[in-house]
């Protein structure tokens, strides 16, 4: 009996064949197996992904064969891209560097195990490799329209994109790389952010000529940083400043349309590879006309203050001067963002011969109506408060 007990004790201390096989497939980094691996170990593939394994009818409980790492998934556009990927049965790897709550809203968008949050450090190359190791698709949505004490325009908008493209090239198993840029990005732009975005496009295409570049116009949607900021400012101060009189032309686009364009480029037969698309809405507005639409939706009397560009720059300058000189973080710019003020000195519209939504088989929504319906929350008497001229006119009105 004692001999049997000793044999059982020895067998319980030694890892079973099933555990050993699991360890060969999924590296385990805990003390139970004596592994002294770094936290962000890389298991990059050296061959192509081969045939994608698809299973199911195409819904969120299916398997599309796509394993996508979406950098910037916790941002404004990112949540819509993650939702569209999960909806078609893809597994989405969500790199995040903030708190554990930053990705919580994304977990609900997919079936069990579809949304996989992975903490990473964008300045640690092995960390970036780890979140890209099991992927066959990479979507880069990282971008900032203002600087902070820790991250400059060039590091966020250019160098990070170049690093991702370099690692994806070394990976060998990345079938598609999609880089989201900005409409108006150019090496000759007066805006540092737009110059950095243009440099990122060049770097990505140099490292991965088969990548797809999507240049998005200003995004409009429930969580946007355009109409929401205008409405909040107008409600707080009872007027809206129009920099340069609001004569600059822009072509804002509904965020859901841009997410749909990313999925369309990902699902095609490869025709979008190596191409650049400019994604603007169906209508061109001046800043003043878009502000009029905002005021009409929130049902407030429009009041404006025309602000010359030099004065607007002077109001935004103190933050830029003090940004890296004070030992504490400064508030993020809302209306008076120096780089955006500089960018607004020139029109931002889709080029004449550019590839657009039509080339991806899509028709973008007009802004008036559902895409800006979220602004009704700013009506002082609730969503049903007041009425507009267009709502009073019946369909059979002559």
mmCIF file of C-alpha atoms in Angstrom:
data_model
loop_
_atom_site.group_PDB
_atom_site.id
_atom_site.type_symbol
_atom_site.label_atom_id
_atom_site.label_comp_id
_atom_site.label_asym_id
_atom_site.label_seq_id
_atom_site.Cartn_x
_atom_site.Cartn_y
_atom_site.Cartn_z
ATOM 1 C CA UNK A 1 0.000 0.000 0.000
ATOM 2 C CA UNK A 2 2.815 2.421 0.836
ATOM 3 C CA UNK A 3 4.505 1.675 -2.483
ATOM 4 C CA UNK A 4 1.281 2.512 -4.330
ATOM 5 C CA UNK A 5 0.964 5.762 -2.400
ATOM 6 C CA UNK A 6 4.537 6.717 -3.278
ATOM 7 C CA UNK A 7 3.907 6.045 -6.978
ATOM 8 C CA UNK A 8 0.711 8.133 -6.902
ATOM 9 C CA UNK A 9 2.526 10.988 -5.167
ATOM 10 C CA UNK A 10 5.297 11.006 -7.757
ATOM 11 C CA UNK A 11 2.826 10.955 -10.645
ATOM 12 C CA UNK A 12 0.865 13.858 -9.168
ATOM 13 C CA UNK A 13 4.021 15.985 -8.918
ATOM 14 C CA UNK A 14 5.116 15.396 -12.508
ATOM 15 C CA UNK A 15 3.258 17.270 -15.275
ATOM 16 C CA UNK A 16 0.803 15.119 -17.195
ATOM 17 C CA UNK A 17 1.093 14.615 -20.983
ATOM 18 C CA UNK A 18 -1.972 16.818 -21.500
ATOM 19 C CA UNK A 19 -0.356 19.680 -19.589
ATOM 20 C CA UNK A 20 2.871 19.218 -21.562
ATOM 21 C CA UNK A 21 0.977 19.398 -24.838
ATOM 22 C CA UNK A 22 -0.799 22.542 -23.686
ATOM 23 C CA UNK A 23 2.539 24.104 -22.793
ATOM 24 C CA UNK A 24 3.816 23.428 -26.301
ATOM 25 C CA UNK A 25 0.855 25.263 -27.840
ATOM 26 C CA UNK A 26 0.306 28.053 -25.343
ATOM 27 C CA UNK A 27 3.463 29.274 -23.535
ATOM 28 C CA UNK A 28 2.711 29.562 -19.806
ATOM 29 C CA UNK A 29 4.505 32.259 -17.834
ATOM 30 C CA UNK A 30 3.918 31.301 -14.213
ATOM 31 C CA UNK A 31 5.952 29.806 -11.408
ATOM 32 C CA UNK A 32 4.172 26.455 -11.463
ATOM 33 C CA UNK A 33 6.216 25.382 -14.449
ATOM 34 C CA UNK A 34 9.420 27.209 -13.526
ATOM 35 C CA UNK A 35 9.306 29.344 -16.704
ATOM 36 C CA UNK A 36 11.479 32.446 -16.561
ATOM 37 C CA UNK A 37 10.201 33.991 -19.781
ATOM 38 C CA UNK A 38 9.763 37.785 -20.145
ATOM 39 C CA UNK A 39 6.255 39.095 -19.681
ATOM 40 C CA UNK A 40 5.928 39.992 -23.352
ATOM 41 C CA UNK A 41 7.378 36.974 -25.116
ATOM 42 C CA UNK A 42 7.125 36.911 -28.901
ATOM 43 C CA UNK A 43 6.116 33.854 -30.919
ATOM 44 C CA UNK A 44 6.185 35.408 -34.385
ATOM 45 C CA UNK A 45 5.385 33.137 -37.288
ATOM 46 C CA UNK A 46 7.921 32.861 -40.102
ATOM 47 C CA UNK A 47 5.539 31.636 -42.817
ATOM 48 C CA UNK A 48 2.351 32.902 -44.391
ATOM 49 C CA UNK A 49 -1.018 32.204 -42.856
ATOM 50 C CA UNK A 50 -2.121 29.846 -45.613
ATOM 51 C CA UNK A 51 -5.827 29.156 -46.117
ATOM 52 C CA UNK A 52 -8.132 30.861 -43.645
ATOM 53 C CA UNK A 53 -10.407 28.457 -41.800
ATOM 54 C CA UNK A 54 -14.018 29.665 -41.962
ATOM 55 C CA UNK A 55 -16.957 28.112 -40.181
ATOM 56 C CA UNK A 56 -20.579 29.123 -39.665
ATOM 57 C CA UNK A 57 -23.067 31.350 -41.431
ATOM 58 C CA UNK A 58 -21.140 34.583 -41.042
ATOM 59 C CA UNK A 59 -22.518 36.029 -37.803
ATOM 60 C CA UNK A 60 -20.736 36.810 -34.562
ATOM 61 C CA UNK A 61 -20.866 33.159 -33.483
ATOM 62 C CA UNK A 62 -19.111 32.076 -36.680
ATOM 63 C CA UNK A 63 -15.377 31.836 -37.389
ATOM 64 C CA UNK A 64 -14.293 34.147 -40.201
ATOM 65 C CA UNK A 65 -10.651 33.050 -40.085
ATOM 66 C CA UNK A 66 -9.519 36.608 -39.387
ATOM 67 C CA UNK A 67 -7.460 37.333 -36.283
ATOM 68 C CA UNK A 68 -7.061 41.115 -36.274
ATOM 69 C CA UNK A 69 -4.892 43.242 -34.015
ATOM 70 C CA UNK A 70 -6.529 46.687 -33.902
ATOM 71 C CA UNK A 71 -4.153 49.318 -32.539
ATOM 72 C CA UNK A 72 -6.134 52.278 -31.240
ATOM 73 C CA UNK A 73 -9.193 50.077 -30.668
ATOM 74 C CA UNK A 74 -10.188 51.958 -27.498
ATOM 75 C CA UNK A 75 -10.550 55.244 -29.406
ATOM 76 C CA UNK A 76 -13.489 56.815 -31.231
ATOM 77 C CA UNK A 77 -13.185 55.010 -34.581
ATOM 78 C CA UNK A 78 -11.774 51.886 -32.927
ATOM 79 C CA UNK A 79 -14.984 50.838 -31.205
ATOM 80 C CA UNK A 80 -16.850 50.799 -34.527
ATOM 81 C CA UNK A 81 -14.109 48.817 -36.279
ATOM 82 C CA UNK A 82 -14.039 46.254 -33.457
ATOM 83 C CA UNK A 83 -17.823 45.940 -33.595
ATOM 84 C CA UNK A 84 -17.805 45.309 -37.357
ATOM 85 C CA UNK A 85 -14.997 42.751 -37.103
ATOM 86 C CA UNK A 86 -16.685 40.890 -34.246
ATOM 87 C CA UNK A 87 -20.016 40.971 -36.050
ATOM 88 C CA UNK A 88 -18.550 38.877 -38.887
ATOM 89 C CA UNK A 89 -17.032 36.287 -36.519
ATOM 90 C CA UNK A 90 -13.442 37.532 -36.316
ATOM 91 C CA UNK A 91 -11.207 37.346 -33.287
ATOM 92 C CA UNK A 92 -10.052 40.832 -32.315
ATOM 93 C CA UNK A 93 -6.897 41.443 -30.283
ATOM 94 C CA UNK A 94 -7.245 44.775 -28.466
ATOM 95 C CA UNK A 95 -3.923 46.291 -27.335
ATOM 96 C CA UNK A 96 -4.394 48.854 -24.566
ATOM 97 C CA UNK A 97 -1.993 50.822 -22.395
ATOM 98 C CA UNK A 98 -4.408 52.530 -20.014
ATOM 99 C CA UNK A 99 -6.546 51.207 -17.192
ATOM 100 C CA UNK A 100 -8.283 47.850 -17.187
ATOM 101 C CA UNK A 101 -11.591 49.660 -17.779
ATOM 102 C CA UNK A 102 -10.508 51.297 -21.053
ATOM 103 C CA UNK A 103 -11.551 48.274 -23.112
ATOM 104 C CA UNK A 104 -14.544 47.137 -21.053
ATOM 105 C CA UNK A 105 -17.146 48.422 -23.537
ATOM 106 C CA UNK A 106 -15.559 46.392 -26.352
ATOM 107 C CA UNK A 107 -15.983 43.010 -24.641
ATOM 108 C CA UNK A 108 -19.740 43.073 -25.243
ATOM 109 C CA UNK A 109 -19.365 43.418 -29.015
ATOM 110 C CA UNK A 110 -18.316 39.845 -29.707
ATOM 111 C CA UNK A 111 -19.079 36.289 -28.705
ATOM 112 C CA UNK A 112 -17.190 34.550 -25.907
ATOM 113 C CA UNK A 113 -13.438 34.726 -26.560
ATOM 114 C CA UNK A 114 -13.711 36.962 -29.606
ATOM 115 C CA UNK A 115 -12.485 40.207 -27.995
ATOM 116 C CA UNK A 116 -9.078 39.670 -26.374
ATOM 117 C CA UNK A 117 -7.660 42.673 -24.466
ATOM 118 C CA UNK A 118 -3.849 42.680 -24.260
ATOM 119 C CA UNK A 119 -1.903 45.201 -22.221
ATOM 120 C CA UNK A 120 1.143 46.563 -24.040
ATOM 121 C CA UNK A 121 3.675 49.381 -24.112
ATOM 122 C CA UNK A 122 3.958 51.097 -27.513
ATOM 123 C CA UNK A 123 7.590 51.988 -26.738
ATOM 124 C CA UNK A 124 8.528 48.350 -26.039
ATOM 125 C CA UNK A 125 9.139 46.476 -29.294
ATOM 126 C CA UNK A 126 8.782 43.021 -27.736
ATOM 127 C CA UNK A 127 5.461 44.121 -26.268
ATOM 128 C CA UNK A 128 4.213 45.192 -29.698
ATOM 129 C CA UNK A 129 5.412 41.917 -31.224
ATOM 130 C CA UNK A 130 3.531 39.936 -28.593
ATOM 131 C CA UNK A 131 0.141 41.501 -29.376
ATOM 132 C CA UNK A 132 0.761 40.976 -33.095
ATOM 133 C CA UNK A 133 2.140 37.433 -32.828
ATOM 134 C CA UNK A 134 -1.084 35.462 -33.430
ATOM 135 C CA UNK A 135 -2.671 37.941 -35.880
ATOM 136 C CA UNK A 136 -3.036 37.736 -39.644
ATOM 137 C CA UNK A 137 -4.497 41.260 -40.014
ATOM 138 C CA UNK A 138 -3.251 44.540 -38.528
ATOM 139 C CA UNK A 139 -5.308 47.745 -38.436
ATOM 140 C CA UNK A 140 -3.558 50.892 -37.192
ATOM 141 C CA UNK A 141 -5.887 53.589 -35.870
ATOM 142 C CA UNK A 142 -3.347 55.267 -33.556
ATOM 143 C CA UNK A 143 -3.343 59.052 -33.826
ATOM 144 C CA UNK A 144 -3.496 62.268 -31.811
ATOM 145 C CA UNK A 145 -4.518 65.773 -32.842
ATOM 146 C CA UNK A 146 -2.732 67.375 -29.883
ATOM 147 C CA UNK A 147 0.569 66.873 -28.088
ATOM 148 C CA UNK A 148 1.101 65.888 -24.463
ATOM 149 C CA UNK A 149 4.093 66.001 -22.138
ATOM 150 C CA UNK A 150 4.889 62.362 -22.958
ATOM 151 C CA UNK A 151 3.991 61.962 -26.626
ATOM 152 C CA UNK A 152 4.766 64.286 -29.531
ATOM 153 C CA UNK A 153 2.948 64.492 -32.871
ATOM 154 C CA UNK A 154 5.815 62.750 -34.623
ATOM 155 C CA UNK A 155 6.056 59.823 -32.196
ATOM 156 C CA UNK A 156 2.315 59.034 -32.153
ATOM 157 C CA UNK A 157 1.383 59.712 -35.763
ATOM 158 C CA UNK A 158 4.593 58.742 -37.582
ATOM 159 C CA UNK A 159 7.100 56.625 -35.643
ATOM 160 C CA UNK A 160 4.533 54.240 -34.136
ATOM 161 C CA UNK A 161 3.035 53.534 -37.572
ATOM 162 C CA UNK A 162 6.494 52.931 -39.016
ATOM 163 C CA UNK A 163 7.307 50.538 -36.164
ATOM 164 C CA UNK A 164 4.097 48.564 -36.703
ATOM 165 C CA UNK A 165 4.769 48.240 -40.435
ATOM 166 C CA UNK A 166 8.344 47.072 -39.792
ATOM 167 C CA UNK A 167 7.225 44.431 -37.274
ATOM 168 C CA UNK A 168 4.394 43.288 -39.572
ATOM 169 C CA UNK A 169 6.912 42.862 -42.398
ATOM 170 C CA UNK A 170 9.169 40.737 -40.166
ATOM 171 C CA UNK A 171 6.156 38.742 -38.952
ATOM 172 C CA UNK A 172 5.678 37.000 -42.287
ATOM 173 C CA UNK A 173 2.076 36.044 -41.541
ATOM 174 C CA UNK A 174 0.283 39.391 -41.843
ATOM 175 C CA UNK A 175 -2.032 39.070 -44.839
ATOM 176 C CA UNK A 176 -3.415 42.626 -44.685
ATOM 177 C CA UNK A 177 -2.117 45.855 -43.138
ATOM 178 C CA UNK A 178 -4.499 48.839 -43.029
ATOM 179 C CA UNK A 179 -3.247 52.283 -42.042
ATOM 180 C CA UNK A 180 -5.840 54.971 -41.242
ATOM 181 C CA UNK A 181 -4.554 58.461 -41.963
ATOM 182 C CA UNK A 182 -6.093 61.934 -42.289
ATOM 183 C CA UNK A 183 -7.560 63.734 -45.262
ATOM 184 C CA UNK A 184 -5.246 66.643 -46.037
ATOM 185 C CA UNK A 185 -2.100 64.863 -44.851
ATOM 186 C CA UNK A 186 0.788 66.239 -46.871
ATOM 187 C CA UNK A 187 4.491 66.872 -46.471
ATOM 188 C CA UNK A 188 3.830 70.528 -47.331
ATOM 189 C CA UNK A 189 0.955 71.026 -44.860
ATOM 190 C CA UNK A 190 1.360 73.834 -42.308
ATOM 191 C CA UNK A 191 0.057 71.427 -39.637
ATOM 192 C CA UNK A 192 2.628 69.291 -37.801
ATOM 193 C CA UNK A 193 0.064 66.559 -37.256
ATOM 194 C CA UNK A 194 -0.779 66.346 -40.957
ATOM 195 C CA UNK A 195 2.913 66.347 -41.898
ATOM 196 C CA UNK A 196 3.491 63.493 -39.448
ATOM 197 C CA UNK A 197 0.561 61.557 -40.923
ATOM 198 C CA UNK A 198 1.988 62.025 -44.424
ATOM 199 C CA UNK A 199 5.382 60.748 -43.236
ATOM 200 C CA UNK A 200 3.627 57.718 -41.707
ATOM 201 C CA UNK A 201 1.927 56.914 -45.019
ATOM 202 C CA UNK A 202 5.269 57.024 -46.813
ATOM 203 C CA UNK A 203 6.956 54.866 -44.171
ATOM 204 C CA UNK A 204 4.179 52.236 -44.207
ATOM 205 C CA UNK A 205 4.191 51.962 -48.000
ATOM 206 C CA UNK A 206 7.981 51.698 -47.980
ATOM 207 C CA UNK A 207 7.952 48.828 -45.496
ATOM 208 C CA UNK A 208 4.793 47.139 -46.810
ATOM 209 C CA UNK A 209 3.958 48.149 -50.398
ATOM 210 C CA UNK A 210 0.845 45.926 -50.224
ATOM 211 C CA UNK A 211 -0.656 47.948 -47.345
ATOM 212 C CA UNK A 212 -3.898 49.900 -47.737
ATOM 213 C CA UNK A 213 -4.038 53.576 -46.725
ATOM 214 C CA UNK A 214 -7.398 55.121 -45.827
ATOM 215 C CA UNK A 215 -7.360 58.919 -45.402
ATOM 216 C CA UNK A 216 -10.395 59.885 -43.363
ATOM 217 C CA UNK A 217 -11.982 63.333 -43.173
ATOM 218 C CA UNK A 218 -13.160 64.794 -39.848
ATOM 219 C CA UNK A 219 -15.259 62.123 -38.126
ATOM 220 C CA UNK A 220 -18.808 62.782 -36.942
ATOM 221 C CA UNK A 221 -20.645 60.489 -34.558
ATOM 222 C CA UNK A 222 -21.958 59.983 -31.042
ATOM 223 C CA UNK A 223 -18.548 60.299 -29.352
ATOM 224 C CA UNK A 224 -16.969 62.753 -31.818
ATOM 225 C CA UNK A 225 -14.639 65.589 -30.899
ATOM 226 C CA UNK A 226 -16.102 68.068 -33.370
ATOM 227 C CA UNK A 227 -19.835 68.675 -33.036
ATOM 228 C CA UNK A 228 -19.886 67.612 -29.377
ATOM 229 C CA UNK A 229 -17.254 70.206 -28.520
ATOM 230 C CA UNK A 230 -19.085 72.900 -30.457
ATOM 231 C CA UNK A 231 -22.408 72.093 -28.783
ATOM 232 C CA UNK A 232 -20.864 72.005 -25.298
ATOM 233 C CA UNK A 233 -19.133 75.341 -25.874
ATOM 234 C CA UNK A 234 -22.302 76.929 -27.286
ATOM 235 C CA UNK A 235 -24.396 75.708 -24.350
ATOM 236 C CA UNK A 236 -21.851 76.908 -21.805
ATOM 237 C CA UNK A 237 -21.044 80.331 -23.266
ATOM 238 C CA UNK A 238 -24.106 80.997 -25.494
ATOM 239 C CA UNK A 239 -21.949 81.578 -28.583
ATOM 240 C CA UNK A 240 -19.496 79.751 -30.832
ATOM 241 C CA UNK A 241 -16.182 81.229 -32.044
ATOM 242 C CA UNK A 242 -15.636 80.937 -35.801
ATOM 243 C CA UNK A 243 -11.914 80.994 -36.505
ATOM 244 C CA UNK A 244 -11.210 82.978 -39.648
ATOM 245 C CA UNK A 245 -14.928 83.615 -40.105
ATOM 246 C CA UNK A 246 -15.681 79.916 -40.656
ATOM 247 C CA UNK A 247 -15.023 80.070 -44.400
ATOM 248 C CA UNK A 248 -12.768 76.984 -44.539
ATOM 249 C CA UNK A 249 -14.247 74.055 -46.499
ATOM 250 C CA UNK A 250 -14.376 70.624 -44.889
ATOM 251 C CA UNK A 251 -15.977 67.300 -45.842
ATOM 252 C CA UNK A 252 -16.970 65.565 -42.591
ATOM 253 C CA UNK A 253 -17.855 61.868 -42.706
ATOM 254 C CA UNK A 254 -19.978 59.590 -40.531
ATOM 255 C CA UNK A 255 -17.745 57.357 -38.400
ATOM 256 C CA UNK A 256 -19.778 54.215 -39.192
ATOM 257 C CA UNK A 257 -19.051 54.735 -42.910
ATOM 258 C CA UNK A 258 -15.288 54.842 -42.285
ATOM 259 C CA UNK A 259 -15.491 51.632 -40.230
ATOM 260 C CA UNK A 260 -17.466 50.020 -43.064
ATOM 261 C CA UNK A 261 -14.777 51.135 -45.537
ATOM 262 C CA UNK A 262 -12.085 49.454 -43.431
ATOM 263 C CA UNK A 263 -14.051 46.189 -43.397
ATOM 264 C CA UNK A 264 -14.761 46.440 -47.148
ATOM 265 C CA UNK A 265 -11.057 46.893 -47.887
ATOM 266 C CA UNK A 266 -10.262 43.947 -45.619
ATOM 267 C CA UNK A 267 -12.817 41.602 -47.206
ATOM 268 C CA UNK A 268 -12.114 42.311 -50.875
ATOM 269 C CA UNK A 269 -10.090 40.037 -53.159
ATOM 270 C CA UNK A 270 -6.958 42.132 -52.801
ATOM 271 C CA UNK A 271 -7.897 44.942 -55.181
ATOM 272 C CA UNK A 272 -7.402 47.541 -52.443
ATOM 273 C CA UNK A 273 -3.875 46.402 -51.565
ATOM 274 C CA UNK A 274 -1.211 49.017 -52.227
ATOM 275 C CA UNK A 275 -3.794 51.756 -52.803
ATOM 276 C CA UNK A 276 -4.720 55.030 -51.080
ATOM 277 C CA UNK A 277 -8.372 55.961 -50.482
ATOM 278 C CA UNK A 278 -9.723 59.359 -49.468
ATOM 279 C CA UNK A 279 -12.863 59.021 -47.354
ATOM 280 C CA UNK A 280 -14.976 62.158 -47.203
ATOM 281 C CA UNK A 281 -18.695 62.615 -46.747
ATOM 282 C CA UNK A 282 -21.098 63.218 -49.653
ATOM 283 C CA UNK A 283 -21.395 66.963 -48.892
ATOM 284 C CA UNK A 284 -18.854 69.758 -48.593
ATOM 285 C CA UNK A 285 -19.532 72.320 -45.843
ATOM 286 C CA UNK A 286 -17.876 75.475 -44.741
ATOM 287 C CA UNK A 287 -17.211 75.525 -41.010
ATOM 288 C CA UNK A 288 -19.968 78.143 -40.699
ATOM 289 C CA UNK A 289 -22.493 75.955 -42.545
ATOM 290 C CA UNK A 290 -21.681 72.953 -40.350
ATOM 291 C CA UNK A 291 -22.101 75.126 -37.250
ATOM 292 C CA UNK A 292 -25.517 76.217 -38.582
ATOM 293 C CA UNK A 293 -26.514 72.556 -38.888
ATOM 294 C CA UNK A 294 -25.380 71.958 -35.306
ATOM 295 C CA UNK A 295 -27.396 74.904 -33.972
ATOM 296 C CA UNK A 296 -30.467 73.791 -35.934
ATOM 297 C CA UNK A 297 -30.225 70.298 -34.422
ATOM 298 C CA UNK A 298 -29.843 71.469 -30.816
ATOM 299 C CA UNK A 299 -32.596 74.079 -31.465
ATOM 300 C CA UNK A 300 -30.681 77.071 -30.224
ATOM 301 C CA UNK A 301 -30.473 80.532 -31.753
ATOM 302 C CA UNK A 302 -27.071 80.687 -33.546
ATOM 303 C CA UNK A 303 -24.665 83.217 -32.078
ATOM 304 C CA UNK A 304 -21.144 83.531 -33.426
ATOM 305 C CA UNK A 305 -17.999 85.493 -32.704
ATOM 306 C CA UNK A 306 -15.715 85.794 -35.727
ATOM 307 C CA UNK A 307 -12.164 85.287 -34.482
ATOM 308 C CA UNK A 308 -9.208 86.250 -36.712
ATOM 309 C CA UNK A 309 -6.615 83.500 -37.074
ATOM 310 C CA UNK A 310 -3.762 85.487 -35.408
ATOM 311 C CA UNK A 311 -5.892 86.096 -32.305
ATOM 312 C CA UNK A 312 -6.938 82.433 -32.151
ATOM 313 C CA UNK A 313 -3.269 81.410 -32.387
ATOM 314 C CA UNK A 314 -2.374 83.809 -29.580
ATOM 315 C CA UNK A 315 -5.086 82.292 -27.368
ATOM 316 C CA UNK A 316 -3.802 78.759 -28.025
ATOM 317 C CA UNK A 317 -0.105 79.581 -27.698
ATOM 318 C CA UNK A 318 0.317 79.545 -23.868
ATOM 319 C CA UNK A 319 -0.408 75.796 -23.660
ATOM 320 C CA UNK A 320 2.164 75.052 -26.343
ATOM 321 C CA UNK A 321 4.808 77.158 -24.603
ATOM 322 C CA UNK A 322 4.204 75.688 -21.142
ATOM 323 C CA UNK A 323 3.522 72.099 -22.242
ATOM 324 C CA UNK A 324 6.947 70.659 -21.393
ATOM 325 C CA UNK A 325 8.087 73.356 -18.988
ATOM 326 C CA UNK A 326 5.672 72.813 -16.111
ATOM 327 C CA UNK A 327 5.943 69.723 -13.857
ATOM 328 C CA UNK A 328 2.269 68.772 -14.275
ATOM 329 C CA UNK A 329 0.022 67.864 -17.219
ATOM 330 C CA UNK A 330 -1.950 70.694 -18.810
ATOM 331 C CA UNK A 331 -5.629 70.395 -19.840
ATOM 332 C CA UNK A 332 -6.243 69.041 -23.311
ATOM 333 C CA UNK A 333 -7.214 71.706 -25.863
ATOM 334 C CA UNK A 334 -10.867 71.762 -26.877
ATOM 335 C CA UNK A 335 -11.712 74.604 -29.257
ATOM 336 C CA UNK A 336 -8.357 76.381 -29.188
ATOM 337 C CA UNK A 337 -5.985 73.713 -30.467
ATOM 338 C CA UNK A 338 -3.035 75.491 -32.090
ATOM 339 C CA UNK A 339 -2.266 72.789 -34.649
ATOM 340 C CA UNK A 340 -5.923 72.509 -35.671
ATOM 341 C CA UNK A 341 -6.168 76.290 -35.982
ATOM 342 C CA UNK A 342 -3.181 76.199 -38.331
ATOM 343 C CA UNK A 343 -4.724 73.303 -40.278
ATOM 344 C CA UNK A 344 -7.972 75.256 -40.712
ATOM 345 C CA UNK A 345 -6.202 77.884 -42.805
ATOM 346 C CA UNK A 346 -6.602 75.572 -45.833
ATOM 347 C CA UNK A 347 -9.535 73.553 -47.193
ATOM 348 C CA UNK A 348 -9.717 69.808 -46.456
ATOM 349 C CA UNK A 349 -11.705 68.036 -49.174
ATOM 350 C CA UNK A 350 -11.357 64.881 -51.262
ATOM 351 C CA UNK A 351 -9.033 65.227 -54.259
ATOM 352 C CA UNK A 352 -10.552 65.183 -57.724
ATOM 353 C CA UNK A 353 -9.067 61.896 -58.987
ATOM 354 C CA UNK A 354 -8.762 60.084 -55.658
ATOM 355 C CA UNK A 355 -10.166 56.644 -54.863
ATOM 356 C CA UNK A 356 -13.210 57.061 -52.621
ATOM 357 C CA UNK A 357 -16.086 55.183 -50.978
ATOM 358 C CA UNK A 358 -17.482 54.380 -54.436
ATOM 359 C CA UNK A 359 -14.377 52.360 -55.292
ATOM 360 C CA UNK A 360 -15.037 50.235 -52.199
ATOM 361 C CA UNK A 361 -18.665 49.701 -53.184
ATOM 362 C CA UNK A 362 -20.060 51.977 -50.473
ATOM 363 C CA UNK A 363 -22.276 55.055 -50.351
ATOM 364 C CA UNK A 364 -21.646 57.319 -47.330
ATOM 365 C CA UNK A 365 -24.532 58.782 -45.322
ATOM 366 C CA UNK A 366 -25.539 62.402 -45.555
ATOM 367 C CA UNK A 367 -24.900 64.135 -42.251
ATOM 368 C CA UNK A 368 -28.283 65.748 -41.810
ATOM 369 C CA UNK A 369 -30.511 63.262 -40.028
ATOM 370 C CA UNK A 370 -29.480 60.104 -38.208
ATOM 371 C CA UNK A 371 -25.669 60.657 -38.106
ATOM 372 C CA UNK A 372 -26.080 63.817 -35.993
ATOM 373 C CA UNK A 373 -29.174 62.739 -34.063
ATOM 374 C CA UNK A 374 -27.008 62.413 -30.928
ATOM 375 C CA UNK A 375 -26.971 66.225 -30.708
ATOM 376 C CA UNK A 376 -30.595 66.168 -29.500
ATOM 377 C CA UNK A 377 -29.237 65.529 -25.988
ATOM 378 C CA UNK A 378 -28.099 69.173 -25.944
ATOM 379 C CA UNK A 379 -31.629 70.570 -26.348
ATOM 380 C CA UNK A 380 -32.460 72.550 -23.232
ATOM 381 C CA UNK A 381 -35.930 71.023 -22.874
ATOM 382 C CA UNK A 382 -34.980 67.458 -23.760
ATOM 383 C CA UNK A 383 -34.867 65.612 -27.111
ATOM 384 C CA UNK A 384 -38.465 66.548 -28.009
ATOM 385 C CA UNK A 385 -38.061 70.259 -27.215
ATOM 386 C CA UNK A 386 -39.056 72.759 -29.914
ATOM 387 C CA UNK A 387 -39.254 72.167 -33.644
ATOM 388 C CA UNK A 388 -37.528 73.225 -36.834
ATOM 389 C CA UNK A 389 -38.943 74.617 -40.067
ATOM 390 C CA UNK A 390 -38.201 71.375 -41.925
ATOM 391 C CA UNK A 391 -40.135 69.335 -39.343
ATOM 392 C CA UNK A 392 -43.190 71.558 -39.661
ATOM 393 C CA UNK A 393 -43.411 71.102 -43.428
ATOM 394 C CA UNK A 394 -45.437 68.040 -44.485
ATOM 395 C CA UNK A 395 -44.442 65.687 -47.283
ATOM 396 C CA UNK A 396 -47.231 66.950 -49.623
ATOM 397 C CA UNK A 397 -46.337 70.605 -49.082
ATOM 398 C CA UNK A 398 -46.221 72.313 -52.545
#
